[in-house]
PDB file of C-alpha atoms in Angstrom:
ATOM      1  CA  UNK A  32     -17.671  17.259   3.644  1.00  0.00           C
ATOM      2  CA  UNK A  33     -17.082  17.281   7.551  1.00  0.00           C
ATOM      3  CA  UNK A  34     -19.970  16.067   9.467  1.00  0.00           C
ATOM      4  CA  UNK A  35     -21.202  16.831  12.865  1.00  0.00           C
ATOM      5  CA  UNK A  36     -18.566  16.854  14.972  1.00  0.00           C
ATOM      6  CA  UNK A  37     -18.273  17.105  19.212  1.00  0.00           C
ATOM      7  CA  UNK A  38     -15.647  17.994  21.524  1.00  0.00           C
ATOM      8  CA  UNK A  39     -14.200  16.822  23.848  1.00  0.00           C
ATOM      9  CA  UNK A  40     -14.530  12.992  23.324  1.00  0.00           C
ATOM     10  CA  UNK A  41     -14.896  11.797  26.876  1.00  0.00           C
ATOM     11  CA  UNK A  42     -15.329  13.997  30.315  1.00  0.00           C
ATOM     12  CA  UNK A  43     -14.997  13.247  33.616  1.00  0.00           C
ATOM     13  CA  UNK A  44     -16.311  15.591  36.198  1.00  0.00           C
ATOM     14  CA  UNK A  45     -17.658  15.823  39.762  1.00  0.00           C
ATOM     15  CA  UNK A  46     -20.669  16.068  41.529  1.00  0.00           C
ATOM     16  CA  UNK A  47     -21.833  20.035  41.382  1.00  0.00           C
ATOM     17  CA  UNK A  48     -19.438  20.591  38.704  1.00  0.00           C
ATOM     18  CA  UNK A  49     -20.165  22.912  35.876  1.00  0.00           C
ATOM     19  CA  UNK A  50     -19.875  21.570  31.872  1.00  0.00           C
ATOM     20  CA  UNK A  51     -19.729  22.867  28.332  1.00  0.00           C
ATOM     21  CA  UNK A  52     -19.837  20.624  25.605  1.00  0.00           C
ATOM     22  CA  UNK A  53     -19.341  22.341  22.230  1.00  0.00           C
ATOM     23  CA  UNK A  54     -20.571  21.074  18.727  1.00  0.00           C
ATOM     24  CA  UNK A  55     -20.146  21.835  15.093  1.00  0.00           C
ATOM     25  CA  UNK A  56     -22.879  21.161  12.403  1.00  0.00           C
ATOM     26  CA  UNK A  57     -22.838  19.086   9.182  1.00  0.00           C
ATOM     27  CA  UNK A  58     -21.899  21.579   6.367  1.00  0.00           C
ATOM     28  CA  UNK A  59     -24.802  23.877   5.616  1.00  0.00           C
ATOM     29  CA  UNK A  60     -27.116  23.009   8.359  1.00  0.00           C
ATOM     30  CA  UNK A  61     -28.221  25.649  10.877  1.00  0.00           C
ATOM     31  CA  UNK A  62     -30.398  23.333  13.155  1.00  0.00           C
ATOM     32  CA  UNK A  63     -28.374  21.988  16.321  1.00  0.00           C
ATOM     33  CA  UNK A  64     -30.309  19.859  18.862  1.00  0.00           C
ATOM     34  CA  UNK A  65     -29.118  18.114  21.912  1.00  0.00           C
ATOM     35  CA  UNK A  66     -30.056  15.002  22.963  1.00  0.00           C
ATOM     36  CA  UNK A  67     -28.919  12.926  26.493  1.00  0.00           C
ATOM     37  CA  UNK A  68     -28.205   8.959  25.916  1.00  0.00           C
ATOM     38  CA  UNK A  69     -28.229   7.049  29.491  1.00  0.00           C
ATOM     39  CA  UNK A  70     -26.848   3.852  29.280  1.00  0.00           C
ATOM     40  CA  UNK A  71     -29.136   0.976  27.572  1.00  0.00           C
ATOM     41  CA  UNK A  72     -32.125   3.857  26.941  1.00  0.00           C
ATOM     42  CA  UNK A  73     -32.822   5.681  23.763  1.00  0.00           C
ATOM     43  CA  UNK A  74     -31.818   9.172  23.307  1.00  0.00           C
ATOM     44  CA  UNK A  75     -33.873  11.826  25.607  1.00  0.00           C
ATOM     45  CA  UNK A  76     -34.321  15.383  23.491  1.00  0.00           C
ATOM     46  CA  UNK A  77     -32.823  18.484  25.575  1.00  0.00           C
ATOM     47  CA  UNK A  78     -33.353  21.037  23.177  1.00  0.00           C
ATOM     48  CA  UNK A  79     -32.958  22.316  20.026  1.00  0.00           C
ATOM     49  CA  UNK A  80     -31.018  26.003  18.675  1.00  0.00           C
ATOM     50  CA  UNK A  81     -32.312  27.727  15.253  1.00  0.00           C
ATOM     51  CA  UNK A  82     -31.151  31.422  14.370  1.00  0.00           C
ATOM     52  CA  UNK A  83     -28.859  31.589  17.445  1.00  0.00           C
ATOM     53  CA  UNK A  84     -32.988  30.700  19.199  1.00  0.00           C
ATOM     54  CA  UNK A  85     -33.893  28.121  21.847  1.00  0.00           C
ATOM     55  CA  UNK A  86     -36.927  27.187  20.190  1.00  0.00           C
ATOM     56  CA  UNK A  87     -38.002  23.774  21.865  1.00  0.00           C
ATOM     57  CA  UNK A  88     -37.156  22.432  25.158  1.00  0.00           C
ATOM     58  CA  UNK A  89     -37.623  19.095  26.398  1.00  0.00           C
ATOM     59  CA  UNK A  90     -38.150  17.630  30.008  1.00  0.00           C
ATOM     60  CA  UNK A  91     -34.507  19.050  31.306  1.00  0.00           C
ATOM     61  CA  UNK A  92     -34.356  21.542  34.211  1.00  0.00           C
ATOM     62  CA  UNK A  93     -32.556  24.597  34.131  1.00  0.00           C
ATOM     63  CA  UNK A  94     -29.165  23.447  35.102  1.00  0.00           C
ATOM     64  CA  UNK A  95     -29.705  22.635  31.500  1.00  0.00           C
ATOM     65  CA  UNK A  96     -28.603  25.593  28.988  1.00  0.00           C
ATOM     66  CA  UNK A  97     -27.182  26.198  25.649  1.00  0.00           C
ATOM     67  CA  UNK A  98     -25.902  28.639  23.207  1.00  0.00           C
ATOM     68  CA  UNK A  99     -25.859  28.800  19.049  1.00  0.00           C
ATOM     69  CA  UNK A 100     -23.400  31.221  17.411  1.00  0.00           C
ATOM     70  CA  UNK A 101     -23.713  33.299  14.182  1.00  0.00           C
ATOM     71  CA  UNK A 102     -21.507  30.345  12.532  1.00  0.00           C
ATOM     72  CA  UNK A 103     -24.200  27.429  13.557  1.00  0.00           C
ATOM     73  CA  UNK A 104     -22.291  25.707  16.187  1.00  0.00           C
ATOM     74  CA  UNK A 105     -23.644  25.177  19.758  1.00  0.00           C
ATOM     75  CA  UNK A 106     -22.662  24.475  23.054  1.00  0.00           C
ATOM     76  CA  UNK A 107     -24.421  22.465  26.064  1.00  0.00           C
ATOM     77  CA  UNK A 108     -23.788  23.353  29.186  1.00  0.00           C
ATOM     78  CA  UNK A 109     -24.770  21.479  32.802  1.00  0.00           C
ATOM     79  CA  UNK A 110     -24.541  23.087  36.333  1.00  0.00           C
ATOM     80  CA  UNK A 111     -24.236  21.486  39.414  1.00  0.00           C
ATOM     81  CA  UNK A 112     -23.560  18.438  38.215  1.00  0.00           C
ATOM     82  CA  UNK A 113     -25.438  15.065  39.764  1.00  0.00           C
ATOM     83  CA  UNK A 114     -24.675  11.441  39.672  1.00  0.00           C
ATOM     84  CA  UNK A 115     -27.548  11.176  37.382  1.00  0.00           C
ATOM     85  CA  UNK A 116     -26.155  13.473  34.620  1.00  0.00           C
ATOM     86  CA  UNK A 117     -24.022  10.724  33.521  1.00  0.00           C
ATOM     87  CA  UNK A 118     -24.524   9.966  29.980  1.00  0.00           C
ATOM     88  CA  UNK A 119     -23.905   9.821  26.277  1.00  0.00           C
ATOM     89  CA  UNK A 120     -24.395  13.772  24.775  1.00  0.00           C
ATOM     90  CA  UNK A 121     -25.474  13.471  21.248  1.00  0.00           C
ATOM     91  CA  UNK A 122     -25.593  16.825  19.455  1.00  0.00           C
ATOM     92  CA  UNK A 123     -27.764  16.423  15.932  1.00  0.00           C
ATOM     93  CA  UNK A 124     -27.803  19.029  13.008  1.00  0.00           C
ATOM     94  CA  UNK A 125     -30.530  19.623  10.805  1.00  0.00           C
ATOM     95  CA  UNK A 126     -31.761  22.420   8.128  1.00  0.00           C
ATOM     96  CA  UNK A 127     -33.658  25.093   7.893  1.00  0.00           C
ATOM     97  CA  UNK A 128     -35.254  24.026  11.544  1.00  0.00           C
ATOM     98  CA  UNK A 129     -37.665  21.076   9.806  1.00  0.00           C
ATOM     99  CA  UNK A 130     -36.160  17.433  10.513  1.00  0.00           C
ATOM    100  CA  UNK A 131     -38.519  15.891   8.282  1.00  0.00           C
ATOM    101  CA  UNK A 132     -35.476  15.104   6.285  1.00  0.00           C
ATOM    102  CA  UNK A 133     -33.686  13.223   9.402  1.00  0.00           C
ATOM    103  CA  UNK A 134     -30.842  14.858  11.890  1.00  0.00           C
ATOM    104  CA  UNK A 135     -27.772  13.889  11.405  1.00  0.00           C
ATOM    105  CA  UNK A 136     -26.086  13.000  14.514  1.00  0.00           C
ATOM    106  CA  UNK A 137     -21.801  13.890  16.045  1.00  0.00           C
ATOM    107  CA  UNK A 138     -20.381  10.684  17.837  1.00  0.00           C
ATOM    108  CA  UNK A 139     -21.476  12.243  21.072  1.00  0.00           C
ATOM    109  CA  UNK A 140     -19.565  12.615  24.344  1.00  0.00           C
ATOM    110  CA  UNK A 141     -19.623  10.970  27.380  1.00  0.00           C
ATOM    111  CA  UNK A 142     -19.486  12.518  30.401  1.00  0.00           C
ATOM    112  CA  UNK A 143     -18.811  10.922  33.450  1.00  0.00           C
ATOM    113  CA  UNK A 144     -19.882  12.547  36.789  1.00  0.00           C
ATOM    114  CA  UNK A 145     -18.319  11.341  40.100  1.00  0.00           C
TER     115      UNK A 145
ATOM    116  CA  UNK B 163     -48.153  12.307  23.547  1.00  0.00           C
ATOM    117  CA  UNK B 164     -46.020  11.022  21.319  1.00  0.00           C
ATOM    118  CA  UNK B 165     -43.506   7.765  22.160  1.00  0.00           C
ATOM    119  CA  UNK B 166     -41.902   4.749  20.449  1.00  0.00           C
ATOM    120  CA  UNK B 167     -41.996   1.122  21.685  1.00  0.00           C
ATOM    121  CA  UNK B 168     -39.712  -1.444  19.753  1.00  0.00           C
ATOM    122  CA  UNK B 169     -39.564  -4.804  20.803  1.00  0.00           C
ATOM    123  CA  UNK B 170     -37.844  -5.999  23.359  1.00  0.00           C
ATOM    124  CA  UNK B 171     -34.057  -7.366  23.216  1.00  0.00           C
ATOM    125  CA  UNK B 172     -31.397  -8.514  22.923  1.00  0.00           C
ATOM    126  CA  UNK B 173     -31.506 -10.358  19.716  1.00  0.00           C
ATOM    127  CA  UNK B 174     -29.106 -12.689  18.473  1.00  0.00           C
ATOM    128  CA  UNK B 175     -29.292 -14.573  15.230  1.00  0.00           C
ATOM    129  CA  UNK B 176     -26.618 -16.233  13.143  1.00  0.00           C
ATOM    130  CA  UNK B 177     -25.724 -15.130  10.038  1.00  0.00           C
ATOM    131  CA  UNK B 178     -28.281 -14.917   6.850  1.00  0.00           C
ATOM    132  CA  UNK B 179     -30.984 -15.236   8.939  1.00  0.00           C
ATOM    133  CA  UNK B 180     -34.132 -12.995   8.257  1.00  0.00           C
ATOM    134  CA  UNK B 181     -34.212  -9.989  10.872  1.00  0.00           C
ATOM    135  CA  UNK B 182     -37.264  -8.518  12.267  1.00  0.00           C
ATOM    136  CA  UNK B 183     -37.416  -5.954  14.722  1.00  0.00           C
ATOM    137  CA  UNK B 184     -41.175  -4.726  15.857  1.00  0.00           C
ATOM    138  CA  UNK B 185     -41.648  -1.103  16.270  1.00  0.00           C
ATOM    139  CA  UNK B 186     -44.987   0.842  17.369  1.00  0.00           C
ATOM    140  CA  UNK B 187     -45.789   4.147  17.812  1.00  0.00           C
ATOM    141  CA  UNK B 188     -48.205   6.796  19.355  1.00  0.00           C
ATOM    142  CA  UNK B 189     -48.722   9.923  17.468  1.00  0.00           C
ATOM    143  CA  UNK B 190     -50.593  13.348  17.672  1.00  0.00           C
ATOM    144  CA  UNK B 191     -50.244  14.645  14.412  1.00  0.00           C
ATOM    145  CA  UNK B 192     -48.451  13.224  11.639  1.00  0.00           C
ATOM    146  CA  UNK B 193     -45.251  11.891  12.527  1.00  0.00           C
ATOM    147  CA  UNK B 194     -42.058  11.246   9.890  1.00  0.00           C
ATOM    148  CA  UNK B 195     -40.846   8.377  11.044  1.00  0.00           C
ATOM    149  CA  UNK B 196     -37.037   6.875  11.274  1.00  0.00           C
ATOM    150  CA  UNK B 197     -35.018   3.772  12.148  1.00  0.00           C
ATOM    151  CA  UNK B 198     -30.983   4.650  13.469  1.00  0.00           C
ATOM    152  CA  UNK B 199     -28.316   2.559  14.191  1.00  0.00           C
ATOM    153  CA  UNK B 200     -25.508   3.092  16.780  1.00  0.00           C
ATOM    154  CA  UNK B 201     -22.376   0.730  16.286  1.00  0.00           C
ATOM    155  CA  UNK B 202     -20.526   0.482  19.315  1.00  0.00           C
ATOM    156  CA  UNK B 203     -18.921   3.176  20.372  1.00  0.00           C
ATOM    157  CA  UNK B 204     -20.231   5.593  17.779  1.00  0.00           C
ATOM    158  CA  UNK B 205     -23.081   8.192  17.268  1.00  0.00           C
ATOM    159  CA  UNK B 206     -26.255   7.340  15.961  1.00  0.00           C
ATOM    160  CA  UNK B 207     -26.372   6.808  11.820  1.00  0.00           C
ATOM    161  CA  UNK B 208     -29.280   7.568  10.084  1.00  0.00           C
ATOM    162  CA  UNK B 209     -30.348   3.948   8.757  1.00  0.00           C
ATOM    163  CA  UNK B 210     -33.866   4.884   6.604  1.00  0.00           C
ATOM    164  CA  UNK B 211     -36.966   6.669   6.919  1.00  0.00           C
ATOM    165  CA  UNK B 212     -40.435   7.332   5.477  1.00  0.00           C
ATOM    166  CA  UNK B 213     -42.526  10.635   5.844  1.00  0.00           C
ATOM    167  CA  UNK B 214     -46.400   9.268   5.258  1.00  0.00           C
ATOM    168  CA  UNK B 215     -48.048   6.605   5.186  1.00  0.00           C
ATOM    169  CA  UNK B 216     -47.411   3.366   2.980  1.00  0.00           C
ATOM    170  CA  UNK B 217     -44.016   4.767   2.427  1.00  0.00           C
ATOM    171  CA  UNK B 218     -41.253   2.508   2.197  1.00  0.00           C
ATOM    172  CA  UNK B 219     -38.015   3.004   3.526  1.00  0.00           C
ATOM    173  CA  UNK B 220     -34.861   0.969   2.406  1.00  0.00           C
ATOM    174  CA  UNK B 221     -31.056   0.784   2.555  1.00  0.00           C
ATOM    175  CA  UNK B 222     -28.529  -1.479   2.845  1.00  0.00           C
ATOM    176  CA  UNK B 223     -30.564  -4.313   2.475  1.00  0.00           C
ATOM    177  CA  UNK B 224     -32.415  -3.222   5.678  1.00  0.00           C
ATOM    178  CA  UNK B 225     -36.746  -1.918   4.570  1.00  0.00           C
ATOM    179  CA  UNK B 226     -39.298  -0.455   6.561  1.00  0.00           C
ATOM    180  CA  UNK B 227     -42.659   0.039   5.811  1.00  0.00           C
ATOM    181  CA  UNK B 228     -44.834   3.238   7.792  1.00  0.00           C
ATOM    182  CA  UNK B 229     -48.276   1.527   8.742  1.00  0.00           C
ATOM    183  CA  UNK B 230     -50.945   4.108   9.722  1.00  0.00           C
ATOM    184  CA  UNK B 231     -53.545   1.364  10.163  1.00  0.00           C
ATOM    185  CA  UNK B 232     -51.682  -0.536  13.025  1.00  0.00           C
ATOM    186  CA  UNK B 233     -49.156   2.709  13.753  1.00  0.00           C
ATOM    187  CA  UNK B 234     -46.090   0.410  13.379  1.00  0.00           C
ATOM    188  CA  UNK B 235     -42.969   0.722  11.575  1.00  0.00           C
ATOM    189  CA  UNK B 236     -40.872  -2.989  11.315  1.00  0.00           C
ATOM    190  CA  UNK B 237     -37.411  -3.126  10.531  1.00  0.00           C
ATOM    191  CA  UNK B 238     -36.923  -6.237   8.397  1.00  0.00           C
ATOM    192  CA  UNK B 239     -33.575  -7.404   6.405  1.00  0.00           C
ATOM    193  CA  UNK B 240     -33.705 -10.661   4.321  1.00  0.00           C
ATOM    194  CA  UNK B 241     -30.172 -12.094   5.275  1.00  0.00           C
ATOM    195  CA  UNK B 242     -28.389 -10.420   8.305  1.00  0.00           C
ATOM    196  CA  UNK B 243     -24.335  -9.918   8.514  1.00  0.00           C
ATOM    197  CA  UNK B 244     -22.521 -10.438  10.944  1.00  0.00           C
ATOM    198  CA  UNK B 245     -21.463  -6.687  10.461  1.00  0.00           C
ATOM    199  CA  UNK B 246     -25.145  -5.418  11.149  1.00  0.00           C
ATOM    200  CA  UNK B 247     -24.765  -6.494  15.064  1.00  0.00           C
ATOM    201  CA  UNK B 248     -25.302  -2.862  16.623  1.00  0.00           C
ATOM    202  CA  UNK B 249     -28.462  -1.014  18.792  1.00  0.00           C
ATOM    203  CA  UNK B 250     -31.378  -0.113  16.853  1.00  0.00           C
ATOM    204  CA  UNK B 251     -33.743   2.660  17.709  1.00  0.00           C
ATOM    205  CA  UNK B 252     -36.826   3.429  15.926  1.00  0.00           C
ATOM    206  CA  UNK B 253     -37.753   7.070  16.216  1.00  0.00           C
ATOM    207  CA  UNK B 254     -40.734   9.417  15.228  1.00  0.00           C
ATOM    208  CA  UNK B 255     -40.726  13.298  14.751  1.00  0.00           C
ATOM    209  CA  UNK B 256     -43.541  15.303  13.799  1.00  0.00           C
ATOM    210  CA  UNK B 257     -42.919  18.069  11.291  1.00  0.00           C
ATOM    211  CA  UNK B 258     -45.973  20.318  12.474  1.00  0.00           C
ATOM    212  CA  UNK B 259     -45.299  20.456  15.956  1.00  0.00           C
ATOM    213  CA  UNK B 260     -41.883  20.193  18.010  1.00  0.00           C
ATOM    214  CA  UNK B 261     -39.175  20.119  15.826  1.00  0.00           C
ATOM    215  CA  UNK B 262     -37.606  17.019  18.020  1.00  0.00           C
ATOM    216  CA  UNK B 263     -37.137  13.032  17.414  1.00  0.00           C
ATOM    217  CA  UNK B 264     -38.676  10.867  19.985  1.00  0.00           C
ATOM    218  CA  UNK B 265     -37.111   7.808  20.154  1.00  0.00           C
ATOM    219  CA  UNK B 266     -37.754   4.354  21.497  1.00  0.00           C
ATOM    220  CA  UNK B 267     -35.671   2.437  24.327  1.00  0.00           C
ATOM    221  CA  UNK B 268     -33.257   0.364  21.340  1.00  0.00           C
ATOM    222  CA  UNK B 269     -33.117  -3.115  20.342  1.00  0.00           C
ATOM    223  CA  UNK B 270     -29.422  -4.342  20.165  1.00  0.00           C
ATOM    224  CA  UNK B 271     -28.491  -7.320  17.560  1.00  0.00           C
ATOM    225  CA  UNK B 272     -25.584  -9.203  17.702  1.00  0.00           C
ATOM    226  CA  UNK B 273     -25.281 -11.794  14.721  1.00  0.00           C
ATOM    227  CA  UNK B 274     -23.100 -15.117  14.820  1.00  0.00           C
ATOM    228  CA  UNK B 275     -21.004 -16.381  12.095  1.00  0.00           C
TER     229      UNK B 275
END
């Protein structure tokens, strides 16, 4: 039973820069959220995709966007890259849009932005 | 709002000592709460949890009990491992309202043999 998986592994990119990160769900969830990991802090929510939906956003501007397909899995992607967009990109899957049960989290990827 | 403080780190300890790691939380509504572990280099692992209060949550030796009365949620273990050494993050979601985990800033461990 796969679990949630993330590609590419690592990224390096510069400054104003455009970025898609992609991710693929535990088997049978349908819930994808995003999350942004800056070194030494806790995971920062970005938002979260149910039935192909944005349906929560956290504190992230617009350069911020994402996308859920018919088969569950998601991408992130950042314009314009800044310095500060540096980070650890932890996608987490969940079902039936209720994480009461926990989200299971991919191994994230880092991006790097020069 | 909602938010997580754990207590502050590093901690180190040597081996088979008893772990605690403080965590605290402010809540709207009713929050599920959650402790996850990220090994270095890795994701975040989902370590236990506990949806209401007086719950326990256990595994791997590691227990947690949700508090409502002093809105805490302690990580204890009874005899660390020198394999437990990782980050820490306590985390809170709450079911009603935004589907999201809120997490707090991580406590890393490292345990000496």
């Amino acid at each position: 039973d796969a679990g949630v998986t993330q590609s590419p592994t690592h990224l390096i990119k510069t400054r104003g820069q455009q970025v898609t990160l992609r991710c693929s769900p535990k088997s049978g969830h349908d819930t994808v959220s995003w999350y942004q990991q800056a070194l030494g802090q806790g995971p920062q929510f970005i938002f979260q995709y149910y039935e192909e939906e944005e349906r929560q956003r956290g504190n992230f501007p617009d350069r911020f966007s994402g996308h859920q397909f018919p088969n569950y899995s998601s991408e992130l992607n950042v314009n314009a890259l800044l310095l500060g967009d540096s980070a650890l990109y932890l996608c987490a899957s969940s079902l039936g849009g209720a994480s009461g049960s926990g989200q299971f989290f991919g191994p994230g990827t880092r991006l790097t932005v020069l | 709002g909602n938010s997580v403080t754990q207590m502050e780190g590093p901690v180190t300890l040597s081996e088979e000592a008893f772990l605690t790691i403080n965590c605290t939380y402010t809540a709207t509504g009713y929050p599920s709460l959650f402790w996850y572990v990220q090994y270095p280099g890795e994701g975040l692992q989902l370590l236990l949890k506990a949806t209401k209060a007086d719950d326990k949550g256990s595994n791997k030796g590691f227990e947690a009990t949700y508090r409502k009365e002093t809105t805490s949620f302690h990580l204890e273990k009874g005899s660390v491992q020198v394999s437990d050494s990782a980050v820490y993050f306590c985390a809170l979601i709450i079911i009603q309202g935004a589907q999201k985990l809120v997490f707090g800033q991580g406590t890393r461990l490292t345990i000496n043999p």
